[in-house]
Coordinates of C-alpha atoms and ligand atoms in Angstrom, one line a residue:
X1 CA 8.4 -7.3 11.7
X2 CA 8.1 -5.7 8.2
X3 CA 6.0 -2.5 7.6
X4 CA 3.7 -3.2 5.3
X5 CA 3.6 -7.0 6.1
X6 CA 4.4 -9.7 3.5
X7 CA 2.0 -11.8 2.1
X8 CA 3.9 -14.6 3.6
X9 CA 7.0 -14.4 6.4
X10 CA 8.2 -17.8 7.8
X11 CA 10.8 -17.6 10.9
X12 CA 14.1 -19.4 10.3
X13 CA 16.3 -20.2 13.5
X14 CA 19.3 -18.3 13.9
X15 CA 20.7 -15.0 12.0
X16 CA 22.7 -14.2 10.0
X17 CA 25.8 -11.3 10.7
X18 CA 26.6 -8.4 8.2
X19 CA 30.4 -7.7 8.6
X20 CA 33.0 -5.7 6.8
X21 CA 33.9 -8.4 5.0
X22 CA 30.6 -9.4 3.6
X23 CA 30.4 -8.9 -0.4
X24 CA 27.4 -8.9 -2.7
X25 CA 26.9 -10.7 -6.0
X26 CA 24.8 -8.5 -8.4
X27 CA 22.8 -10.6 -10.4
X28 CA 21.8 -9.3 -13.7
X29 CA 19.1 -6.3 -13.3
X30 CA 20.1 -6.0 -9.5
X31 CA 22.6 -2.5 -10.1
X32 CA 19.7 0.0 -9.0
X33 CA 18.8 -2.3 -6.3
X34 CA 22.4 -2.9 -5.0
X35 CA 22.8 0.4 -5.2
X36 CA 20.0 1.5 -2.6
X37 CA 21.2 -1.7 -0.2
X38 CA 24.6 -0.2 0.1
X39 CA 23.2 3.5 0.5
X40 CA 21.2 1.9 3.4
X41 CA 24.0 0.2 5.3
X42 CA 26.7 2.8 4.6
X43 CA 25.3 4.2 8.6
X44 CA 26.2 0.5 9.4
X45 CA 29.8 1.3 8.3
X46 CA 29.4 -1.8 6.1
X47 CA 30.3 -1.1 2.1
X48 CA 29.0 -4.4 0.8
X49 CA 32.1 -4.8 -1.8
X50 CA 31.5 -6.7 -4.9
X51 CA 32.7 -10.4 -5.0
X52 CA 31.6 -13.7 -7.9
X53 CA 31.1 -15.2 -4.6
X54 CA 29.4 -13.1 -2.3
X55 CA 27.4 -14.0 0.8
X56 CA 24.7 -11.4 -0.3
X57 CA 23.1 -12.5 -3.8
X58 CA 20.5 -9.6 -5.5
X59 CA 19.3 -11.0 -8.8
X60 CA 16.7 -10.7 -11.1
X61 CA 15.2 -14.0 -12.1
X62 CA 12.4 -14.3 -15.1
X63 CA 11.5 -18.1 -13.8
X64 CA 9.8 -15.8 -11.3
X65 CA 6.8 -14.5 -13.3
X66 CA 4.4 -14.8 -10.9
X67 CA 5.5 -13.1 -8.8
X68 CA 4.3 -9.9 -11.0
X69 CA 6.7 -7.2 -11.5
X70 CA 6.5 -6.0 -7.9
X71 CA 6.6 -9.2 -5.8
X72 CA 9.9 -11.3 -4.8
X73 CA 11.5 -13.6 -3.0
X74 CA 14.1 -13.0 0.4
X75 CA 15.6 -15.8 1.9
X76 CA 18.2 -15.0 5.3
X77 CA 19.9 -18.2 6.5
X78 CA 23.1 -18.5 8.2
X79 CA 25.1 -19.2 5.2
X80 CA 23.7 -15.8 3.7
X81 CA 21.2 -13.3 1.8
X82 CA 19.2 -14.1 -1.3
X83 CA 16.6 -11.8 -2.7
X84 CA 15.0 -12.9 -6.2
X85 CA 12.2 -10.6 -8.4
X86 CA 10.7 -11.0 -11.5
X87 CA 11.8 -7.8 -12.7
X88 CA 13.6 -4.7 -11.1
X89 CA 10.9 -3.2 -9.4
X90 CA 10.5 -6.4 -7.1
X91 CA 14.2 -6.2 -6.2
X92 CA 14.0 -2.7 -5.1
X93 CA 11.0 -3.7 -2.7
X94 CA 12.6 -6.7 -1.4
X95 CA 15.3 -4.0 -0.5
X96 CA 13.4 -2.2 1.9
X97 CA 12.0 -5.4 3.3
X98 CA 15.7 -5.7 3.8
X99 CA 16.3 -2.5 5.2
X100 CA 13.9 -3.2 8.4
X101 CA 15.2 -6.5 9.0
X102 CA 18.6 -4.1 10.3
X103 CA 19.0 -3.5 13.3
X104 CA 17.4 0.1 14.4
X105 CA 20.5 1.6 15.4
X106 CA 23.2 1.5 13.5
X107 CA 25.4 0.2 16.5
X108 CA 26.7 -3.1 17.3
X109 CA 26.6 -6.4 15.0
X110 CA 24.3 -6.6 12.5
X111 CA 22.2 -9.4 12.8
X112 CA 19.5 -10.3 10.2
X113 CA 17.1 -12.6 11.8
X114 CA 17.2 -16.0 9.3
X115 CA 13.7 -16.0 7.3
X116 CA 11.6 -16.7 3.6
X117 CA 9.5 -13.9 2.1
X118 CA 7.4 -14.4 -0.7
X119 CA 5.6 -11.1 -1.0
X120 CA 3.7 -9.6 -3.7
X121 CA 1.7 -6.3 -3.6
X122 CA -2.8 -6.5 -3.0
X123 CA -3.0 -3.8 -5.4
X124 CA -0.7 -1.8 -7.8
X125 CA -1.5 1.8 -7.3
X126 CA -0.4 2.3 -3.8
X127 CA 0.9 6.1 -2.8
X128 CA 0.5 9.1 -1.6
X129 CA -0.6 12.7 -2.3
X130 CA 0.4 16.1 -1.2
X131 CA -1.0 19.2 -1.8
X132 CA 1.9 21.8 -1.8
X133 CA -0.5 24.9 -3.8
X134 CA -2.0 25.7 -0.2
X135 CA 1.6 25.4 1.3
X136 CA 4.9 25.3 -0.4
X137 CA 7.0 22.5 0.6
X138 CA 10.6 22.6 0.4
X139 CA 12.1 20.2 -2.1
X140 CA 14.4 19.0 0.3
X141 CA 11.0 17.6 2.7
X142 CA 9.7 16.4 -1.1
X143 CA 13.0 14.1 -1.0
X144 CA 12.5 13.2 2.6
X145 CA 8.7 11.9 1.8
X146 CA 9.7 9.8 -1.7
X147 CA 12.6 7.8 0.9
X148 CA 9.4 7.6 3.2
X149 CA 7.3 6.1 0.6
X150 CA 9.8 3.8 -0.6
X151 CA 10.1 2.4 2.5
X152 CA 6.5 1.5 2.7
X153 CA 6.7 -0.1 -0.8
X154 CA 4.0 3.0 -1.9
X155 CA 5.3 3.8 -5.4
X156 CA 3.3 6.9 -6.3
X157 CA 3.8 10.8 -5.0
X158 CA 1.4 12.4 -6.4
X159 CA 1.9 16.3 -6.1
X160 CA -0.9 19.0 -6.5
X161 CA 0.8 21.5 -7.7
X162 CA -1.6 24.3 -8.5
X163 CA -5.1 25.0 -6.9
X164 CA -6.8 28.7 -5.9
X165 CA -3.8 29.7 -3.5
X166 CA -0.5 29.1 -5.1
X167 CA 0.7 27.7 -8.9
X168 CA 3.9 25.8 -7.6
X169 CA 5.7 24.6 -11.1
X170 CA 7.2 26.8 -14.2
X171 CA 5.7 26.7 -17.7
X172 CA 8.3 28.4 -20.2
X173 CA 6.4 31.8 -21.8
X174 CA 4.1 32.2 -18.9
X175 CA 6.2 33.6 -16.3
X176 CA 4.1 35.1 -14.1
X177 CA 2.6 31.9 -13.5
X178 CA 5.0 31.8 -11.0
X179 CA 6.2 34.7 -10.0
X180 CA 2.2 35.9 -9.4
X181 CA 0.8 32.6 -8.9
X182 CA 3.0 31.8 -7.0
X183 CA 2.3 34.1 -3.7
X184 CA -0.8 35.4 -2.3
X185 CA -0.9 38.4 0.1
X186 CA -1.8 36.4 3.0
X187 CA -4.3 33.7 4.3
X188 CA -7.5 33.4 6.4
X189 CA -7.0 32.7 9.4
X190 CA -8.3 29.2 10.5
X191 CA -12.1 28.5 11.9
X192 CA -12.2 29.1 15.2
X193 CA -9.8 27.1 17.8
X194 CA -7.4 26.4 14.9
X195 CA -3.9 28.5 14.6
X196 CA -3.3 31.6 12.7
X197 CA -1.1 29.7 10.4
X198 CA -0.3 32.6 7.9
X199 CA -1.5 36.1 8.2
X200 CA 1.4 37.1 6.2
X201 CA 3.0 36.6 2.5
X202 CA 2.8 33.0 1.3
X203 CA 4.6 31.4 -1.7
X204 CA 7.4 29.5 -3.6
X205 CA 7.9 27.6 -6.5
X206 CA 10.3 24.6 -7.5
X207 CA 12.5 25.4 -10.5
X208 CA 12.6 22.7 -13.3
X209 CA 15.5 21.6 -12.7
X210 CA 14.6 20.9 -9.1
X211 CA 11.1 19.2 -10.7
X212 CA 13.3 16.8 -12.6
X213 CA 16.1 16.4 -10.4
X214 CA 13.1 14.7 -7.9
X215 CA 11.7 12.6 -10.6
X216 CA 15.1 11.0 -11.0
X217 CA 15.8 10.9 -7.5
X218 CA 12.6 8.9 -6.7
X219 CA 12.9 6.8 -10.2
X220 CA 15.9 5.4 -8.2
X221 CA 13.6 4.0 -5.3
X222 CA 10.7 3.2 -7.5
X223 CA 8.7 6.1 -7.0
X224 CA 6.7 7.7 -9.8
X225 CA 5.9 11.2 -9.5
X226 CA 2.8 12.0 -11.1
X227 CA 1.8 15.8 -11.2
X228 CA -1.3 17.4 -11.3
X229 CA -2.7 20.6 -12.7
X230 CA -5.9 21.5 -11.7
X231 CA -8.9 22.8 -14.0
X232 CA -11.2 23.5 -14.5
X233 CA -11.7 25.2 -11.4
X234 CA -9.0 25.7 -8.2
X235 CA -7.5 27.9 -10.9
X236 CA -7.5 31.3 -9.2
X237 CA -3.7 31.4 -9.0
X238 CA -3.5 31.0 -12.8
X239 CA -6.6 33.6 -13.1
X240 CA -4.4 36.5 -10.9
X241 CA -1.3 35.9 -13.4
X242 CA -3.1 35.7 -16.8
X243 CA -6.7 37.6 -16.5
X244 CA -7.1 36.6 -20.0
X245 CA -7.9 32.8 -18.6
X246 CA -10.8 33.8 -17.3
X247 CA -14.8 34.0 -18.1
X248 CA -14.2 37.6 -17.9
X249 CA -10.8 38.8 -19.4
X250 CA -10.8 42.1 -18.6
X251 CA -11.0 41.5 -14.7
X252 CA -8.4 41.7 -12.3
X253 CA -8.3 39.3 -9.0
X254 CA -5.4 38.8 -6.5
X255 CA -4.5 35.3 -5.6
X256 CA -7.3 33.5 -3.4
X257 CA -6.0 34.0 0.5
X258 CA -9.3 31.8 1.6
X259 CA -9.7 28.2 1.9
X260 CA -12.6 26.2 0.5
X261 CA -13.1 27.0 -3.3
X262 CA -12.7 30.0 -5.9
X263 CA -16.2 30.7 -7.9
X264 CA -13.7 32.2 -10.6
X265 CA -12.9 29.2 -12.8
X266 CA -10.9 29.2 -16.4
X267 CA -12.9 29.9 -19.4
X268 CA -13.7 27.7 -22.4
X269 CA -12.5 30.0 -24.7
X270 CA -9.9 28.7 -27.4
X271 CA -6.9 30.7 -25.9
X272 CA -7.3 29.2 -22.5
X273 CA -7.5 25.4 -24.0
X274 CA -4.4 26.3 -25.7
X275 CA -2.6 27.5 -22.3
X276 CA -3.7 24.7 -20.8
X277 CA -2.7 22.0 -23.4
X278 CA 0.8 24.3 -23.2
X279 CA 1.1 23.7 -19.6
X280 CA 0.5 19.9 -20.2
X281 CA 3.0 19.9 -22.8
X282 CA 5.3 21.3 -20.0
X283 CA 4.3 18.9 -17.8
X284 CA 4.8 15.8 -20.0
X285 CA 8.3 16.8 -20.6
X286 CA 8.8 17.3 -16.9
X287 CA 7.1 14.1 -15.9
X288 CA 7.7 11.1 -17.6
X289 CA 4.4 9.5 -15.3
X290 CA 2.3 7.4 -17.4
X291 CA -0.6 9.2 -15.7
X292 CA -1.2 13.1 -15.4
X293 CA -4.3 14.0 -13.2
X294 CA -5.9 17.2 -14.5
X295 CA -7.8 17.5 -11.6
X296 CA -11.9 18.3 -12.5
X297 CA -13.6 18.7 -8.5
X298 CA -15.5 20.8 -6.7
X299 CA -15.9 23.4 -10.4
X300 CA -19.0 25.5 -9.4
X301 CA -20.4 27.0 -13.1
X302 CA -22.1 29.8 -12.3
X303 CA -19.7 31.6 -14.2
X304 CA -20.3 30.1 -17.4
X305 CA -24.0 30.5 -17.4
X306 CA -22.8 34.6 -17.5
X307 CA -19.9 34.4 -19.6
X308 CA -20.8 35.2 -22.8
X309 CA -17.5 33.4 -24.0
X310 CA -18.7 30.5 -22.4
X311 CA -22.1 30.3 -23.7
X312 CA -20.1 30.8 -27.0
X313 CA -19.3 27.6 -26.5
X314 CA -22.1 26.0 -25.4
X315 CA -23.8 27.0 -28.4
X316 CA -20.9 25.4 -30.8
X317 CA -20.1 22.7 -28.8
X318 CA -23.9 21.8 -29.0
X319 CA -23.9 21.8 -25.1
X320 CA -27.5 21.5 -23.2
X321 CA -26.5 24.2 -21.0
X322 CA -23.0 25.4 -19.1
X323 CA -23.1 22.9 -16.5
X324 CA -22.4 20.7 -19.5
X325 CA -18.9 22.4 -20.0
X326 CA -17.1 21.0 -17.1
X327 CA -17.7 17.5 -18.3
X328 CA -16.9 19.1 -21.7
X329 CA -13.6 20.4 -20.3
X330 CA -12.1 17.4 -18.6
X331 CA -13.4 15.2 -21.8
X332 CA -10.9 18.0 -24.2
X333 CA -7.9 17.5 -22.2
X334 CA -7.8 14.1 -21.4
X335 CA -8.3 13.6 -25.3
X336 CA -5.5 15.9 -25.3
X337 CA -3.2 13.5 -23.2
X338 CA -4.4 10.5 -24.8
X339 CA -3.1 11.9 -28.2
X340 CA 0.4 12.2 -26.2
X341 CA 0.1 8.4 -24.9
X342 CA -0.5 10.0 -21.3
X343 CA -3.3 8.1 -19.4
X344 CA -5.6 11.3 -17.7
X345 CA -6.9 11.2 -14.3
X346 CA -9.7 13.0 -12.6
X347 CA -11.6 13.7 -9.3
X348 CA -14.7 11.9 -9.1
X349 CA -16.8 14.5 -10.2
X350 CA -15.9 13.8 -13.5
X351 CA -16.5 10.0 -13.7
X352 CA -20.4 10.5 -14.6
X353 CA -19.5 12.8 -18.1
X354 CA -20.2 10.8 -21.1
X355 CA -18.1 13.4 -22.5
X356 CA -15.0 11.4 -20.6
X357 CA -12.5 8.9 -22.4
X358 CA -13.2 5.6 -20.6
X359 CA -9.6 5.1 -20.7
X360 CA -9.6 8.3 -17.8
X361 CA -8.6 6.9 -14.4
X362 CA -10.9 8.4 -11.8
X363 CA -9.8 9.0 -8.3
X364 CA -12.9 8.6 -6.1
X365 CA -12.4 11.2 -3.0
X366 CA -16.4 11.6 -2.4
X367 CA -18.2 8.3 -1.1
X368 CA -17.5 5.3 -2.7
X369 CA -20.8 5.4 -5.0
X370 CA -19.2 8.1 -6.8
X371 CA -16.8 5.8 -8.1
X372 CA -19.4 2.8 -9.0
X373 CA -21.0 5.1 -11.3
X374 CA -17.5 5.9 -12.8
X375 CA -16.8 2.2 -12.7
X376 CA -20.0 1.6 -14.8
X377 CA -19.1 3.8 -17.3
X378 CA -15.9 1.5 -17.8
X379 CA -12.8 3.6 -16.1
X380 CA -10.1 2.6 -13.9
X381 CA -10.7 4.2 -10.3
X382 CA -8.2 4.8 -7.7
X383 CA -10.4 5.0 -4.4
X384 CA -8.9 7.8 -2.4
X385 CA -12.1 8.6 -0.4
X386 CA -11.8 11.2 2.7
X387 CA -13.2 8.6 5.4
X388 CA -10.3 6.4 4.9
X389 CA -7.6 8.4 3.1
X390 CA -7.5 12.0 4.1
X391 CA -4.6 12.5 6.0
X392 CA -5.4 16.5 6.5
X393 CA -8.2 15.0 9.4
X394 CA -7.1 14.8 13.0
X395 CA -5.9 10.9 13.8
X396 CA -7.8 11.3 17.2
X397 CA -10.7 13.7 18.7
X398 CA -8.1 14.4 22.0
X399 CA -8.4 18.5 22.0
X400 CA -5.0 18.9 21.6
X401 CA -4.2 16.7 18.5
X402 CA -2.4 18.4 15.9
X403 CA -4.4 18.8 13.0
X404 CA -5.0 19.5 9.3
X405 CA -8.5 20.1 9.1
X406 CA -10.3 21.7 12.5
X407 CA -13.0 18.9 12.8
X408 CA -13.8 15.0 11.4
X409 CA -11.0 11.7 12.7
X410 CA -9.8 9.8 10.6
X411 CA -7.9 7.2 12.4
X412 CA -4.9 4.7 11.6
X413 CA -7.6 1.8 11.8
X414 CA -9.7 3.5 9.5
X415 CA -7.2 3.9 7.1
X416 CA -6.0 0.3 7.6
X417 CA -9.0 -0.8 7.4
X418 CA -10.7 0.6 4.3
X419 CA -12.5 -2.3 2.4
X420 CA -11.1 -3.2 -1.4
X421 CA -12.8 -3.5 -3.8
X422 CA -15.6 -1.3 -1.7
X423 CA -18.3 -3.7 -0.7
X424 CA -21.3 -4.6 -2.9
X425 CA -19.2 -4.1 -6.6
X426 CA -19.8 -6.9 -8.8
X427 CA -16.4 -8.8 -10.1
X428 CA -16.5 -6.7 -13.2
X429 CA -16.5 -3.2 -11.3
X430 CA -14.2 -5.0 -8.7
X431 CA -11.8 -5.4 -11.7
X432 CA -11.3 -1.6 -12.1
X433 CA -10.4 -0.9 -8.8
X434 CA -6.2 0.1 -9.2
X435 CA -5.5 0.3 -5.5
X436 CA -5.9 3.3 -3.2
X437 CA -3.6 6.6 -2.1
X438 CA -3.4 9.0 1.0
X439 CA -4.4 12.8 0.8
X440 CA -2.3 14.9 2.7
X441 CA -4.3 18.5 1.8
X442 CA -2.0 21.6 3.5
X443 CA -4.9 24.0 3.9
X444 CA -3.8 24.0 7.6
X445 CA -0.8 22.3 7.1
X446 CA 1.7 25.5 7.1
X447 CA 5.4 23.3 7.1
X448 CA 7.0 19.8 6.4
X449 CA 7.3 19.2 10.5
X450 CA 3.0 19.4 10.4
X451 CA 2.3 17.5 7.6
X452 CA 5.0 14.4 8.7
X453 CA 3.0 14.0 11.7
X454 CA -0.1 14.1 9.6
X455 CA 1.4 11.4 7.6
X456 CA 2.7 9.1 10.4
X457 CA 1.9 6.6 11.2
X458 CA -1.3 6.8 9.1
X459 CA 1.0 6.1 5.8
X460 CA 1.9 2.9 7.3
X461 CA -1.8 1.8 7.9
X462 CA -2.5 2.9 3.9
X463 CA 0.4 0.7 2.7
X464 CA -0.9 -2.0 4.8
X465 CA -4.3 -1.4 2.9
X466 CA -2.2 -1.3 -0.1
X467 CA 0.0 -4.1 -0.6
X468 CA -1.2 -6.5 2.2
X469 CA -4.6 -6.3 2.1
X470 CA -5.9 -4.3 5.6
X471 CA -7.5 -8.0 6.9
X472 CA -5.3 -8.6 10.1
X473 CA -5.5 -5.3 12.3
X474 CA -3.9 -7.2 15.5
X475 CA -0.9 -8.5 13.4
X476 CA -0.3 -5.1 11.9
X477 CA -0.7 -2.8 15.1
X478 CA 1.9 -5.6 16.6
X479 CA 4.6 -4.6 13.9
X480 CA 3.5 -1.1 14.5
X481 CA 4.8 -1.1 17.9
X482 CA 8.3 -2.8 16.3
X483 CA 7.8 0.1 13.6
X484 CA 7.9 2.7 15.7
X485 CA 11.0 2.3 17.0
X486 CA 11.9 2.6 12.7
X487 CA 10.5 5.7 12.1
X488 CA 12.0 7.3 15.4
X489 CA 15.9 6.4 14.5
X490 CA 15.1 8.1 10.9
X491 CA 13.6 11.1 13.0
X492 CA 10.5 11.0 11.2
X493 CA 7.9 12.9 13.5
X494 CA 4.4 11.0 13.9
X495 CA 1.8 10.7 16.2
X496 CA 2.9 7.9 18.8
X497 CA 1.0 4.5 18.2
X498 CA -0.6 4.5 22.3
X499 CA -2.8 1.9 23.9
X500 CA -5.2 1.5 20.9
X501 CA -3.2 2.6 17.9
Ligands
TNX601 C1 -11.7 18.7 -0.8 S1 -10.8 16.3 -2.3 C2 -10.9 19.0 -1.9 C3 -9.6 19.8 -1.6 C4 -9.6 20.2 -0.1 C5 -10.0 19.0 0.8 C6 -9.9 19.3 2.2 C7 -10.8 17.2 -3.4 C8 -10.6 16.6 -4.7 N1 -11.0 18.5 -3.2 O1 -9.5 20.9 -2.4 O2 -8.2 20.5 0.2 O3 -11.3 18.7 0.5 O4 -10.0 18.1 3.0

C-alpha cells in the first residue's frame, strides 16, 4: 500500500474523510512538513487551515528517539491523523507515507484508510545518481526527479556533473569551463542496433543560481544534493577549455564526442591541484552536502608515465612509479575536503590507496570485493555496484526495450533484491556499509522522457532495498501493482510492471 513498504503497517477498520473543513495542528518542528502535506492536497482542493484543535496533528516528539532521525509514527483512525518523528526528517517521510494513502485521483471524497505505521529506514544512504555530463538535463526534469525521490523516502541526488563529454556547473574565473566544456561537436553514434542519439552539437550548463535554487528546493523535501567533480580522469571537458590542465600543456583537444573513457587525464602539476581545489571551493559554497564525491574511476596512467611534469612529481612525492599518482591524487583532494569539514567520496578504484583518508566514503560500482578491500582498509562504502544498481541497463532482454546501455538486464528484482551488507562481510565490515544508490549513466540516455523510464519502476525496487530491507519480493511486487496506478496520475513514464515484474 506504501512504496517503499514500512517496517510495520497494521490495518485499522474504517477511514477516515479529508474535507474542507479539516484543519491541522502543527506541532513544534512540523512547519516544513505541513508545508509539503498541504502542497500535496492543494489538487484535492483541500487547504488544511490551521486550527489548536485540528483533526490532522504533525508534531515532532523527542520521547521518540528510537525511532532515529528518519523513522516515525502515523496513526489514521476515524477521529483523525497523527503522525509523530523524532526529528524533522521523520515528519517529512511520514508525509509521503501520507501522500499515497490519497486517493490516486484527486476526485471524489478523500478517504484515508484507518492504520499504524511505525517505520524506520534499513539503511541511511538511500538515493539516486544521474549523470547529466553525457546529457544535459533540464533543471526543470532535475526538480521533477528530487519530488520523485522524495516520494520514495531516497534522500540523496547525487549529480555527475562533469566527465569527458560535457562540464555542466560554473566555477567563477574559469569561464570557458562552461562555455567550451560545456558542448562538444557531436557524439558517436551508438554500437550497432542502438539509435543515433546525437550526431549533432550537444551541451548546456545550469547557472548558479539555478544550482542553488535546487538545493533549496530539494532541502524542503529532504533531499541532499551532493555534486560531483570528476578527476582524475573523465576530465576531457576541462582539458578542451584549459589546455594548461593537462600532462601536456601545450596541446589542444576538442571535447570527447565518444563514449567509454578519455586517455587524456589532468596532470599533477601544482597549477592543476590549485584549479581543482578552486573548483571544490566553488562547489562547497554551492553545496552545502556533507559529502562531495571527487570521483577517482576508470583513470588509465599511461599519460603520466610520459609526462615529464608528472614524473616531476613522482620523483618529489617519492612515488614508486606513476601508477602511484592516482591514488596520490584522490589522497590530495580528499585531504583537501577534510580541511573544509567536507566528507570525500570516491569510485571504488580508489578504496585500495593507502594514500586515502579512511574517513573517504567509497562508492563500490565494480563487484562487491572491491568494496571489502575498501572496507578493510576502514572506509565507509556505499555499494552502488552495476548488477544491482545501474539503471543505464535494459530492465528486460525483449528487443524492443528501451535502453541506456545496448546490452546486459538489470531487472526490478535484481535491484530489489540486492543483498546488504553483501554476503560473507564480517560484522565489522558489515558496519561500514551506509546503504546503497541507483546509477542512471546518460551515455544513451539523450532526454528526461528516456531516462524516467530508465528510472521507473526500478527506483522503487532500490528504495525497497533501501529503507525496507529487499526480503519480501511477493509483498513488494503486490504494492507495485497498487503503485502503478501512483506513478501513472503524476505522469511519470516507466516501464509497466507485467506478469513477472
Ligand atoms: C562505468 S561506473 C562508468 C561510467 C559509465 C558506466 C556505464 C563508473 C564509476 N564509471 O563512466 O557511464 O560505466 O554503465
Amino acid at each position: 500500500m506504501i512504496v517503499p513498504p514500512p517496517k510495520q503497517l497494521v490495518r485499522l477498520p474504517g477511514s477516515f474523510t479529508i474535507g474542507g473543513a479539516t484543519a491541522v495542528r502543527t506541532g513544534s518542528g512540523a512547519a516544513q512538513a505541513v508545508h509539503l502535506l498541504r502542497g500535496y492536497l492543494r489538487p484535492y482542493g483541500v487547504a488544511l487551515p490551521p486550527s489548536p484543535d485540528g483533526d490532522v496533528v504533525l508534531a515532532v516528539n523527542p520521547a521518540l528517539g528510537h525511532l532515529g532521525a528518519e523513522g516515525y509514527e502515523l496513526r489514521v483512525d476515524q477521529g483523525g491523523v497523527r503522525l509523530r518523528a523524532a526529528a524533522p526528517a521523520g515528519l517529512l517521510h511520514g508525509v509521503q507515507s501520507l501522500r499515497q494513502l490519497l486517493p490516486v485521483e484527486p476526485t471524489g471524497p478523500i478517504a484515508l484508510p484507518c492504520l499504524e505505521v511505525q517505520d524506520v529506514p534499513a539503511f541511511p544512504w538511500r538515493g539516486a545518481m544521474l549523470d547529466v555530463a553525457r546529457h544535459f538535463m533540464p533543471i526543470a526534469f532535475l526538480h521533477r526527479f528530487v519530488d520523485l525521490l522524495a516520494l520514495h523516502k531516497l534522500t540523496v541526488l547525487h549529480l555527475h556533473l562533469t566527465d569527458d563529454q560535457g562540464w555542466r556547473m560554473p566555477v567563477p574565473g574559469y569561464p570557458k569551463l562552461t562555455e567550451v566544456g560545456g558542448w562538444r561537436a557531436e557524439s558517436m553514434i551508438g554500437p550497432a542496433g542502438s539509435t543515433r542519439f546525437d550526431a549533432s552539437p550537444h551541451g548546456g550548463a545550469y547557472t548558479t543560481a539555478e544550482l542553488r535554487g535546487l538545493v533549496a528546493y530539494a532541502a524542503e523535501r529532504g533531499v541532499t544534493v551532493m555534486p560531483e567533480i570528476e578527476m582524475p580522469g573523465h576530465a576531457r571537458a576541462a582539458l578542451a577549455a584549459y589546455p594548461q590542465l593537462g600532462n601536456f600543456p601545450d596541446r589542444h583537444l576538442p571535447v570527447w564526442t565518444s563514449w567509454g573513457v578519455s586517455e587524456e587525464v589532468f596532470g599533477v602539476q601544482e597549477s592543476t591541484m590549485d584549479f581543482c581545489r578552486a573548483v571544490l571551493e566553488e562547489v562547497m559554497d554551492v553545496f552545502p552536502s556533507q559529502h562531495v564525491h571527487i570521483g577517482g574511476d576508470e583513470c588509465p596512467t599511461a599519460e603520466w608515465g610520459r609526462s615529464p611534469l608528472a614524473l616531476e612529481r613522482v620523483r618529489s612525492a617519492g612515488l614508486p612509479g606513476p601508477d602511484a599518482l592516482h591514488g596520490w591524487f584522490l589522497g590530495e583532494i580528499s585531504g583537501f575536503l577534510l580541511e573544509n569539514g567536507r566528507t570525500p567520496v570516491c569510485w571504488d578504484e580508489g578504496g585500495g590507496a593507502a594514500s586515502l583518508p579512511r574517513e573517504t566514503t567509497v562508492m563500490v560500482w565494480r563487484d562487491p570485493v572491491h568494496g571489502l578491500e575498501a572496507a578493510r582498509n576502514g572506509h565507509p562504502v556505499i555499494m552502488t555496484p552495476w548488477r544491482s544498481t545501474y539503471l543505464d541497463y535494459p530492465q528486460t532482454d525483449a528487443a524492443d526495450e528501451l535502453a541506456g546501455q545496448p546490452a546486459g538486464v538489470v531487472t526490478l528484482r535484481d535491484v530489489y533484491a540486492q543483498e546488504l551488507p553483501p554476503p560473507g562481510w564480517s560484522p565489522e565490515e558489515a558496519a561500514l556499509v551506509l546503504g546503497t544508490q541507483a546509477q542512471l549513466w546518460t551515455e544513451f540516455v539523450p532526454d528526461p522522457s528516456h531516462a524516467e523510464y530508465l528510472a521507473f519502476p526500478r527506483l522503487c525496487a532500490l528504495a525497497g532495498n533501501a529503507w525496507s530491507g529487499g526480503d519480501d519480493w511477493p509483498g513488494f511486487l503486490a504494492d507495485m501493482r497498487r503503485h502503478e496506478a501512483r506513478l501513472a496520475a503524476l505522469s511519470v513514464r516507466h516501464r509497466p510492471l507485467g506478469a513477472t515484474g
